[in-house]
PDB file of C-alpha atoms and ligand atoms in Angstrom:
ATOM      1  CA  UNK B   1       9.195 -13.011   1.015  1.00  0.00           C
ATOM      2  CA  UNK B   2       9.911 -12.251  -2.503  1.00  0.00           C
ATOM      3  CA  UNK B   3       9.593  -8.732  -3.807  1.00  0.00           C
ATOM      4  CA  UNK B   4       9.302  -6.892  -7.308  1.00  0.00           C
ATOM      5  CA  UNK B   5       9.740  -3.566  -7.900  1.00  0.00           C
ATOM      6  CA  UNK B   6       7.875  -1.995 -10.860  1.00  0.00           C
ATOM      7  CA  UNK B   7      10.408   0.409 -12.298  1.00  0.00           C
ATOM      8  CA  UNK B   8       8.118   2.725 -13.531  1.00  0.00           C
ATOM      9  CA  UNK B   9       5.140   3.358 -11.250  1.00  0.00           C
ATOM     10  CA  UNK B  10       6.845   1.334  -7.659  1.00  0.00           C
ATOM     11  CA  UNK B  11       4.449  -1.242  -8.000  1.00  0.00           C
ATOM     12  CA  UNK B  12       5.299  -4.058  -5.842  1.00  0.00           C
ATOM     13  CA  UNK B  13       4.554  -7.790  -6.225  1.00  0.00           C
ATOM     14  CA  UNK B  14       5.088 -10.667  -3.906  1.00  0.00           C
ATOM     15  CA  UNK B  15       6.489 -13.685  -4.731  1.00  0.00           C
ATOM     16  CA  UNK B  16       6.898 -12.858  -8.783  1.00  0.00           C
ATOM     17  CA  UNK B  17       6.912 -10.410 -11.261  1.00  0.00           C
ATOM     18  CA  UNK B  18       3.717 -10.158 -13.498  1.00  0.00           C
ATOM     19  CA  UNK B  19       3.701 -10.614 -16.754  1.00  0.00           C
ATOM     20  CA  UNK B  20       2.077  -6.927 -17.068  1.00  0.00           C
ATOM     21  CA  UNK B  21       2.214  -4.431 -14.141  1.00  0.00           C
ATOM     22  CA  UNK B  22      -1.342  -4.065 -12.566  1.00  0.00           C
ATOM     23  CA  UNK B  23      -1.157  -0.703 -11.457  1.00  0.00           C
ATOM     24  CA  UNK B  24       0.787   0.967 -15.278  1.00  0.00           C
ATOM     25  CA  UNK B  25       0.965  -2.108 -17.638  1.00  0.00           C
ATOM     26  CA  UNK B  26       4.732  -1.921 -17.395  1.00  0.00           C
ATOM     27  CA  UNK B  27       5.960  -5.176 -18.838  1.00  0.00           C
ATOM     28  CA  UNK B  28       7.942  -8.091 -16.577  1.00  0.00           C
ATOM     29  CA  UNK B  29      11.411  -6.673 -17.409  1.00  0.00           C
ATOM     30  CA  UNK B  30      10.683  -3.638 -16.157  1.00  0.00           C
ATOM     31  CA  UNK B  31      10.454  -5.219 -12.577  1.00  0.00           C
ATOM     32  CA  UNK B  32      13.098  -5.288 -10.606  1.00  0.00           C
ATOM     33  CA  UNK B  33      13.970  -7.861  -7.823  1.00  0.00           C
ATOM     34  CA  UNK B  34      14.596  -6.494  -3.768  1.00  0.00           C
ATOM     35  CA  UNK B  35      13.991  -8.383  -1.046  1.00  0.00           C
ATOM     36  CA  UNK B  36      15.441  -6.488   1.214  1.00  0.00           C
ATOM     37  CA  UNK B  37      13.439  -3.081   0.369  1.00  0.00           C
ATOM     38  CA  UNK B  38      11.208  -2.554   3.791  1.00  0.00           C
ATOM     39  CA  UNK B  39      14.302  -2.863   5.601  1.00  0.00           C
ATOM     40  CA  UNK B  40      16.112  -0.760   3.754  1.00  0.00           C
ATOM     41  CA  UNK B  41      13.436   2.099   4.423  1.00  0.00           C
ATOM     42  CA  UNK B  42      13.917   1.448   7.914  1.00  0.00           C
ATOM     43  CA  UNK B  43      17.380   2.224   7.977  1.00  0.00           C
ATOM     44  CA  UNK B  44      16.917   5.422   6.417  1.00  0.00           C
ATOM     45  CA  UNK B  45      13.990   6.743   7.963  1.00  0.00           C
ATOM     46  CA  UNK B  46      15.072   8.822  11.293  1.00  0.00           C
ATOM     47  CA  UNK B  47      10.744   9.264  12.299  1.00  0.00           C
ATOM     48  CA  UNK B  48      10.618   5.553  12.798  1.00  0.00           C
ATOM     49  CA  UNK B  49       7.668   3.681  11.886  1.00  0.00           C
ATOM     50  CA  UNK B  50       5.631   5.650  14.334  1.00  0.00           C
ATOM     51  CA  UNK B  51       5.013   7.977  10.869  1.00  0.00           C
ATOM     52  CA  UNK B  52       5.382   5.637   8.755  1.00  0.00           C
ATOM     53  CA  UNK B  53       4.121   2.223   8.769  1.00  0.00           C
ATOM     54  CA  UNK B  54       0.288   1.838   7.808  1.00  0.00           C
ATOM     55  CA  UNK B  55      -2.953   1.523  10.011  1.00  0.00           C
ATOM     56  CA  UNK B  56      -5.333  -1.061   9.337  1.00  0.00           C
ATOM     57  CA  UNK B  57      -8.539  -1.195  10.329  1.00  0.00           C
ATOM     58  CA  UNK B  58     -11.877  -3.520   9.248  1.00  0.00           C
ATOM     59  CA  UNK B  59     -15.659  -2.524   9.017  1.00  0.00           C
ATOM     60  CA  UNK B  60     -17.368  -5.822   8.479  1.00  0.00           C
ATOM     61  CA  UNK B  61     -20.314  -4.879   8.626  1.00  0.00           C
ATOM     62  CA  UNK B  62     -20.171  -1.412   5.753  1.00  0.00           C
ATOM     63  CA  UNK B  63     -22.370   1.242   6.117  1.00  0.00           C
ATOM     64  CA  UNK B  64     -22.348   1.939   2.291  1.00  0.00           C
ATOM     65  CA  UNK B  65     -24.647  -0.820   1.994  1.00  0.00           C
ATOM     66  CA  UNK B  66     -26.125  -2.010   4.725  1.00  0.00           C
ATOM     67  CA  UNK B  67     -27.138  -5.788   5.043  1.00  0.00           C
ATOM     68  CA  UNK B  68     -24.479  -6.647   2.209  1.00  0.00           C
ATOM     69  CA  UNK B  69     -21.178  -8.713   2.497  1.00  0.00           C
ATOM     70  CA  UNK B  70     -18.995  -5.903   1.413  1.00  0.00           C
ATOM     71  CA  UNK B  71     -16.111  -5.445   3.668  1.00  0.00           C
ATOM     72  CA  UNK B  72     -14.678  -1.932   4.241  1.00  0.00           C
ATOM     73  CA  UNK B  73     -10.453  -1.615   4.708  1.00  0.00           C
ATOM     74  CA  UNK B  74      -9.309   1.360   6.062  1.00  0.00           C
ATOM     75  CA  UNK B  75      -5.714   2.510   5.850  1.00  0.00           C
ATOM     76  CA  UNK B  76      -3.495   5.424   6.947  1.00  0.00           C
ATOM     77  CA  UNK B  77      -0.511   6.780   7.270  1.00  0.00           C
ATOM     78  CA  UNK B  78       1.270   5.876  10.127  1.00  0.00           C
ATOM     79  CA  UNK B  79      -0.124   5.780  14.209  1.00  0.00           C
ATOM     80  CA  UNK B  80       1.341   9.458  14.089  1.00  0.00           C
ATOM     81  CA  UNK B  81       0.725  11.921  11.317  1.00  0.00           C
ATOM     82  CA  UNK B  82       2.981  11.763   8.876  1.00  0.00           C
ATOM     83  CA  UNK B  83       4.218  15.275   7.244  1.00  0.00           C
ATOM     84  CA  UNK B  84       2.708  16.031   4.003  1.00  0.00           C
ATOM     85  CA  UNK B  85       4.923  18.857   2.402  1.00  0.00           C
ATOM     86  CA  UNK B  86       6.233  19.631  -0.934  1.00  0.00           C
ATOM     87  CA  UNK B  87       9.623  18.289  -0.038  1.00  0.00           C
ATOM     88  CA  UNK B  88       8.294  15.129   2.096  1.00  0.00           C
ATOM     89  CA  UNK B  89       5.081  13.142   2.041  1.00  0.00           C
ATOM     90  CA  UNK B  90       3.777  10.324   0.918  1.00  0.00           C
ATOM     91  CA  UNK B  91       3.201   9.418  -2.953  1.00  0.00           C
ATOM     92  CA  UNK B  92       1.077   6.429  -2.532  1.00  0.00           C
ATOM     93  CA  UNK B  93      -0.766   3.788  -1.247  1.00  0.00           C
ATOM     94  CA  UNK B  94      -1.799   0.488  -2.706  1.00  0.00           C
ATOM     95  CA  UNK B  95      -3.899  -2.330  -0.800  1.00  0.00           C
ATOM     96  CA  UNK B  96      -3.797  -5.877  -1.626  1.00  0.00           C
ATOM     97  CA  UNK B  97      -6.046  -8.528  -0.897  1.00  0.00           C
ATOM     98  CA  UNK B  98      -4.581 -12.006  -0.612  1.00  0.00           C
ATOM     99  CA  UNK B  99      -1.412 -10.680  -2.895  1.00  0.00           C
ATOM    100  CA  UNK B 100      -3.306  -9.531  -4.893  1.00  0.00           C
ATOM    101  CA  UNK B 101      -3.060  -5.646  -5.593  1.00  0.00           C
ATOM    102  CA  UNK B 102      -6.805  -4.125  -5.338  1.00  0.00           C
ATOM    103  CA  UNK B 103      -6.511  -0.596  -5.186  1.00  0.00           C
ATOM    104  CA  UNK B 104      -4.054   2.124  -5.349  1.00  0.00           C
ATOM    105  CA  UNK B 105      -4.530   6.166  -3.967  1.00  0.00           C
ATOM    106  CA  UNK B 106      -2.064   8.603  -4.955  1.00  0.00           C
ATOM    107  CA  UNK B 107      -1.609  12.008  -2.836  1.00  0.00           C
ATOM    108  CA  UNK B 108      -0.537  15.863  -2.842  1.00  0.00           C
ATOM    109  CA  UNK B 109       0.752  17.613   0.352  1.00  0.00           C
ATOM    110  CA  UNK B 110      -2.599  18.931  -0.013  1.00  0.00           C
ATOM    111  CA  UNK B 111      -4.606  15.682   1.548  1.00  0.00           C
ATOM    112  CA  UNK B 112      -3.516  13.512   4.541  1.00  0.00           C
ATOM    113  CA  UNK B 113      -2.699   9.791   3.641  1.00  0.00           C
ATOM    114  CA  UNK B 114      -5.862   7.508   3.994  1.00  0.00           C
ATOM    115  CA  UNK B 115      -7.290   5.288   1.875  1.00  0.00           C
ATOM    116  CA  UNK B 116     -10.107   3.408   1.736  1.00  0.00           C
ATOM    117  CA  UNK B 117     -11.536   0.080  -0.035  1.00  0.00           C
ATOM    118  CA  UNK B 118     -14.573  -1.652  -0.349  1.00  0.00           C
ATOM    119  CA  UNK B 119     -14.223  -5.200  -1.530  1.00  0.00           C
ATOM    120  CA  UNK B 120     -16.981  -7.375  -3.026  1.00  0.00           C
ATOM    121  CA  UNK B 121     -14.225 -10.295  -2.773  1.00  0.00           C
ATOM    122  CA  UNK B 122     -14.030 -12.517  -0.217  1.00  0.00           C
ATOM    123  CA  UNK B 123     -10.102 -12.346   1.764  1.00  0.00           C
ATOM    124  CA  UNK B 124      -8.218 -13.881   4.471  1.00  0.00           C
ATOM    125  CA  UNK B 125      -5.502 -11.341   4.163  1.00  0.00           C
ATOM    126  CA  UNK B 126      -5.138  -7.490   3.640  1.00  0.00           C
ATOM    127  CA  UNK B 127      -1.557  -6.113   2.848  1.00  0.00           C
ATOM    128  CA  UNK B 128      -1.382  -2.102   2.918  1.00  0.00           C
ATOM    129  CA  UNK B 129       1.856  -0.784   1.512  1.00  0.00           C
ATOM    130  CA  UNK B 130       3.050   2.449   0.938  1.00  0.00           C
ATOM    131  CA  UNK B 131       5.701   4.881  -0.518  1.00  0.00           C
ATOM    132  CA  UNK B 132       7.214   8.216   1.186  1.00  0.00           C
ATOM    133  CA  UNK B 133       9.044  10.271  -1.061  1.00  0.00           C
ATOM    134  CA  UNK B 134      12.352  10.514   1.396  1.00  0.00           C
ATOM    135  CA  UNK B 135      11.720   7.180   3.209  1.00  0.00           C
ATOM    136  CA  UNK B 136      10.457   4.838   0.600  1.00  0.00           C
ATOM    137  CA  UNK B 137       8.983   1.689   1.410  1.00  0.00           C
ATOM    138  CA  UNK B 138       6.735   0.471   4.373  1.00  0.00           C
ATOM    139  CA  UNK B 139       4.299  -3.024   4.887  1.00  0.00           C
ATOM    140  CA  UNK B 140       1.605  -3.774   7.082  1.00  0.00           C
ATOM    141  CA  UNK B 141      -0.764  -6.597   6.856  1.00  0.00           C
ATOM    142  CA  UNK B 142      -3.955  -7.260   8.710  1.00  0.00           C
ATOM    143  CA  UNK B 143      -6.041 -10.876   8.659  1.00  0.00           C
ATOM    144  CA  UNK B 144      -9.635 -10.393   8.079  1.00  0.00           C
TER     145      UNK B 144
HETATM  146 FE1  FE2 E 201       8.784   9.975   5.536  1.00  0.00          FE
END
């Protein structure tokens, strides 16, 4: 997979670079080209993706408006809390459906790391990725 770093806001894209960043209107040349950036977060992440890599979970049937076809995503932060202190936690999460980014949450140490999404659109894919201060990068992706 091909990735594309935002430079200002750590937007990523898959496959190309926009021509305008989604998430902070940044334009193309402010992207950035690294394939290799989940793995590098790996290597420098001593917790392990127990902390850090992000829970998915479906509601297909919402309870925010019952008898619709709104799906709800669910996301957090990893299968064990992560810490969420001044000098580590995690800046933010942004869910994609299809590729396509939907939604992005940004956090304090104050909150814990969960986000949550309720899509009108019709998917076959959810991608949750997300961005710890010390540890940068992490992926998960669920199929609906
Ligand atoms: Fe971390």
């Amino acid at each position: 997979m091909n990735y594309f770093i935002c430079g200002i806001c750590g937007y990523i894209a898959m496959d190309s670079a926009p021509e305008k960043c989604p998430v902070c209107t940044a334009p193309k040349e402010k992207f950035s080209q690294n394939d290799a950036i989940f793995e590098e977060s790996k290597a420098k992440a001593a917790e392990g993706a127990a902390k850090h890599v992000p829970s998915i979970w479906v509601d297909k049937e919402t309870k925010l408006y019952p008898g619709t076809e709104f799906v709800t995503v669910h996301a957090k932060i990893g299968e064990v809390p992560h810490p969420m202190e001044e000098k580590h936690f995690i800046q933010f999460v942004d869910i994609y459906a299809d590729k396509k980014w939907i939604k992005r949450a940004h956090f304090t140490p104050a909150v814990v790391p969960a986000i949550t999404a309720h899509l009108k659109i019709q998917a076959s894919k959810i991608t949750v990725i997300e961005n710890c201060n010390l540890h940068g990068y992490w992926i998960n992706e669920t199929s609906l």
